[in-house]
Coordinates of C-alpha atoms in Angstrom, one line a residue:
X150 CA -29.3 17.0 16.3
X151 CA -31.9 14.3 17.4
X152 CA -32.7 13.6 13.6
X153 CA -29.4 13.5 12.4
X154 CA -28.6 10.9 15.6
X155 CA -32.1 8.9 14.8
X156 CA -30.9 8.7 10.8
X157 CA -27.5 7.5 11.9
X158 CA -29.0 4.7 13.8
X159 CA -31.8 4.1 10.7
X160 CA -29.0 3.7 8.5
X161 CA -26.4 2.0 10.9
X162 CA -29.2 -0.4 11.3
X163 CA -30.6 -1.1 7.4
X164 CA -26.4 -1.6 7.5
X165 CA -26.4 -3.8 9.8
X166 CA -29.6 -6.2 8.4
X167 CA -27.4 -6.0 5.1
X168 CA -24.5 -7.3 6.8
X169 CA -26.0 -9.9 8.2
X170 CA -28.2 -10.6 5.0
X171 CA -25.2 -11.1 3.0
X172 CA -23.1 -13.3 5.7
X173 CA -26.2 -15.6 5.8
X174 CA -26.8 -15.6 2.2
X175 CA -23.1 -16.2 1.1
X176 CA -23.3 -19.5 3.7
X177 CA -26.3 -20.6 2.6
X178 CA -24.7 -20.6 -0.8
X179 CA -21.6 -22.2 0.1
X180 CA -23.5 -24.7 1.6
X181 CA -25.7 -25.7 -1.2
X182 CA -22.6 -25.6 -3.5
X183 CA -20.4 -28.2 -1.4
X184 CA -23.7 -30.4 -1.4
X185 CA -23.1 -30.2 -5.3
X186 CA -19.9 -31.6 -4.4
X187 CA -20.8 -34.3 -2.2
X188 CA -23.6 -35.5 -5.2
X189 CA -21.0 -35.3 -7.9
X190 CA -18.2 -37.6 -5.6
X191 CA -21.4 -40.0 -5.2
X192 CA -21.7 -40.2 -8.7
X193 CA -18.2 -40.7 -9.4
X194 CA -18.2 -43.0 -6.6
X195 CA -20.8 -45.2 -8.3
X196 CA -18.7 -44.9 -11.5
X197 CA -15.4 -46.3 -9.8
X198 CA -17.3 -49.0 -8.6
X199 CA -18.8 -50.0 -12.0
X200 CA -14.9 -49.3 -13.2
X201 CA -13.9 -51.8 -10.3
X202 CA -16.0 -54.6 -11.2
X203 CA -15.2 -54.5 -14.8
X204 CA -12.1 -56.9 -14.5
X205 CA -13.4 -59.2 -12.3
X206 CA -16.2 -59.7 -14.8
X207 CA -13.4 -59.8 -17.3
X208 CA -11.6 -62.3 -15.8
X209 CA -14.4 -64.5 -15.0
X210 CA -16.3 -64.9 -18.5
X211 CA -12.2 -65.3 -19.8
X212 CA -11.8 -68.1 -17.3
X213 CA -15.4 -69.8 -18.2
X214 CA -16.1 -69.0 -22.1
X215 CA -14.0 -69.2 -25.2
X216 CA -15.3 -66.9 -27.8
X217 CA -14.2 -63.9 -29.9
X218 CA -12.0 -61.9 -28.1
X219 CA -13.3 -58.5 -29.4
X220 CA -15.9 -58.3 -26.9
X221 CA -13.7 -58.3 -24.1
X222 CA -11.3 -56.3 -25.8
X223 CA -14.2 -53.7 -26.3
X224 CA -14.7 -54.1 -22.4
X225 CA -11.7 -53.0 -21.3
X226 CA -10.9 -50.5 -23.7
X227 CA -14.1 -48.9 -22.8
X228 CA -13.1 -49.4 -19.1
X229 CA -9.6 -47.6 -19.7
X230 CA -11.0 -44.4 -21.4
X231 CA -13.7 -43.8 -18.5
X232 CA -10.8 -44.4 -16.4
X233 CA -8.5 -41.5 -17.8
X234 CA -11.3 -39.1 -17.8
X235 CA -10.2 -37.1 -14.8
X236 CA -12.8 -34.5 -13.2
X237 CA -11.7 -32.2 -10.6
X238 CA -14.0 -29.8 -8.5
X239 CA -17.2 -29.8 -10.0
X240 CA -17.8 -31.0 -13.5
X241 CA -18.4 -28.1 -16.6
X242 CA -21.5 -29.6 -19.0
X243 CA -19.2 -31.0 -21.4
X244 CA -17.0 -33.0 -18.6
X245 CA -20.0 -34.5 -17.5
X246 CA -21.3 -35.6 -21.3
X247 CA -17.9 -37.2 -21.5
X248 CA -18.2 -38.9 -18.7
X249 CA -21.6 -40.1 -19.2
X250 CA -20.7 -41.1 -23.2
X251 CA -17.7 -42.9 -21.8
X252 CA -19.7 -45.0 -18.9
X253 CA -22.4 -45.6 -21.6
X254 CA -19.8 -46.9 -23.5
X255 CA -18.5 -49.3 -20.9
X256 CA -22.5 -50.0 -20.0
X257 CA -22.8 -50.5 -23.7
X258 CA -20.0 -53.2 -23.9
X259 CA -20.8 -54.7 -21.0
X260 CA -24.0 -55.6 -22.3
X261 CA -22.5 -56.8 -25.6
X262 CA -20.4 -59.3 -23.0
X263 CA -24.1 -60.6 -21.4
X264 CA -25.5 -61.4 -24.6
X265 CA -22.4 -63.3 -25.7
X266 CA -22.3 -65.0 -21.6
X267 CA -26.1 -66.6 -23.1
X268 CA -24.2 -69.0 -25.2
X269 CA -22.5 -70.5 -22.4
X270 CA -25.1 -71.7 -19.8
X271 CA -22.1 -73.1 -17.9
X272 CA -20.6 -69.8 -17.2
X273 CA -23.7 -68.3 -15.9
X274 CA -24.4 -71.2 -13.4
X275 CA -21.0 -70.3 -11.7
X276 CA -21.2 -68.9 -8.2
X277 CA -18.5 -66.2 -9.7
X278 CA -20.6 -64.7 -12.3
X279 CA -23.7 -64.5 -10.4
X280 CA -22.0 -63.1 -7.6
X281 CA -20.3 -60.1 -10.2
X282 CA -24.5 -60.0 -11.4
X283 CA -25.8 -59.1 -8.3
X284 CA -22.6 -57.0 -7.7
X285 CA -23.2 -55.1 -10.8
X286 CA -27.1 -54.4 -10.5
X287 CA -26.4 -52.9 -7.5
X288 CA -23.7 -50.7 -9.0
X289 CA -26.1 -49.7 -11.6
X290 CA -29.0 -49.2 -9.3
X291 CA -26.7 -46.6 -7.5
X292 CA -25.2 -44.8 -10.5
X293 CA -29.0 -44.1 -11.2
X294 CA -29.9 -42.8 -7.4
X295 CA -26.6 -40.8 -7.5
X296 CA -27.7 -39.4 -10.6
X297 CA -31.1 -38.4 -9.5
X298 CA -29.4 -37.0 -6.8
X299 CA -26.9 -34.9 -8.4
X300 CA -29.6 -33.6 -10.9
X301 CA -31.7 -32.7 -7.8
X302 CA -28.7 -30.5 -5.8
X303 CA -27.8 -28.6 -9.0
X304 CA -31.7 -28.0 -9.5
X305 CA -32.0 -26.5 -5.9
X306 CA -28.8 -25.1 -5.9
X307 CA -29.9 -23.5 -9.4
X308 CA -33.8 -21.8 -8.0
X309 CA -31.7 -21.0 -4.9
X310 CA -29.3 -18.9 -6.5
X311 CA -32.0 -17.6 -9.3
X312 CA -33.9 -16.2 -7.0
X313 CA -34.6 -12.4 -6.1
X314 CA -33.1 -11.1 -4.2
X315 CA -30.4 -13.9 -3.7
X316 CA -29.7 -13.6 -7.3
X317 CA -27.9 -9.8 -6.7
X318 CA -25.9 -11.3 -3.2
X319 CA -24.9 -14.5 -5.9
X320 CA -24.1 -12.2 -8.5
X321 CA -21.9 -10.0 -6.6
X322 CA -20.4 -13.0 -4.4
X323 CA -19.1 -14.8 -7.6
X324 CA -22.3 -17.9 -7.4
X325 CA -23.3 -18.7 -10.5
X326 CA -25.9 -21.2 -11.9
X327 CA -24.8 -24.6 -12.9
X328 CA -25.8 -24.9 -16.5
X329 CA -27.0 -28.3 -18.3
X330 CA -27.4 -30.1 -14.8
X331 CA -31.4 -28.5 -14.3
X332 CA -32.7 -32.0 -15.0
X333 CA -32.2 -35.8 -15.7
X334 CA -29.8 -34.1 -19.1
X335 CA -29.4 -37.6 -20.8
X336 CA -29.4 -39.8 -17.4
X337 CA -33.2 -41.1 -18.4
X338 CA -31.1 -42.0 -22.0
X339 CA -28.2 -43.5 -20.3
X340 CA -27.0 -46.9 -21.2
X341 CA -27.2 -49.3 -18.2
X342 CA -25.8 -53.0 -18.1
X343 CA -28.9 -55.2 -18.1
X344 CA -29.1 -58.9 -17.2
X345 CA -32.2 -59.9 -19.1

């Protein structure tokens, strides 16, 4: 009778460490998942920004330069595709390549628009354009911190849920790793608008 009370307590106790291994465990992962969530909205926040500026830049070089339309065109066609690319929750691999082809593109024609803006030293002197500049080497400057950061939270949130014996609490809790996030995937080959 003693033995059979001392196991019921032995195993009402191992229960009990379980239980509260798993509650801890399932907020730790909860946790480290809505941290993806808060990197990704910076990075799309950095986006938007970029997206933002566009127009203004748009308008500016219109109102200060006359040259081939097609560059501008490109601009904000680019701008208009990155723009429709909706991405809920957090992104799957290939949402995130399309969203980093379609901001390279819009980096890409943005920098076709500075190489044409060299032709008209007028346009560059203007407090407007260097003001959009500054404006957009910031943006740029932040797109590649959010990045970092993003790449960073899946890469802990990754090991975290990798990891023995987390990796059976994961499994069974429905946390899986975030694939094609571990590292810098493309970010160190992005396109970014340059001023040089």
């Amino acid at each position: 009778m003693k033995n059979t009370r001392l196991s019921a307590w032995i195993i009402g106790g191992i229960l009990i460490l379980l239980l509260i291994y798993f509650i801890s465990t399932y907020n730790k992962l909860v946790g480290k998942e809505e941290k993806l969530k808060l990197q990704w909205n910076e990075v799309q926040n950095a986006y938007q920004r970029r997206l933002d500026l566009i127009p203004n830049l748009v308008n500016v070089v219109k109102g200060g330069a006359d040259y081939e339309q097609t560059t501008l065109q490109k601009l904000t066609e680019a701008r208009a595709k990155a723009g429709s690319l909706q991405i809920t929750g957090l992104p799957t691999a290939e949402s995130y390549n399309q969203q980093t082809n379609a901001q390279n593109e819009i980096a890409g024609a943005a920098n076709r628009l500075m190489i044409a803006v060299e032709k008209y030293p007028d346009l560059k002197g203007t407090k407007a354009f260097s003001d959009l500049q500054t404006q957009l080497v910031g943006t740029e400057r932040r797109i590649k911190v959010a990045r970092k950061d993003f790449n960073l939270a899946i890469a802990d949130y990754n090991s975290y849920v990798k990891g023995f014996p987390t990796k059976i609490v994961a499994g069974l809790l429905g946390f899986h790793p975030k694939d094609g996030f571990q590292s810098d995937a493309g970010a160190d080959k992005a396109v970014e608008i340059s001023f040089q």
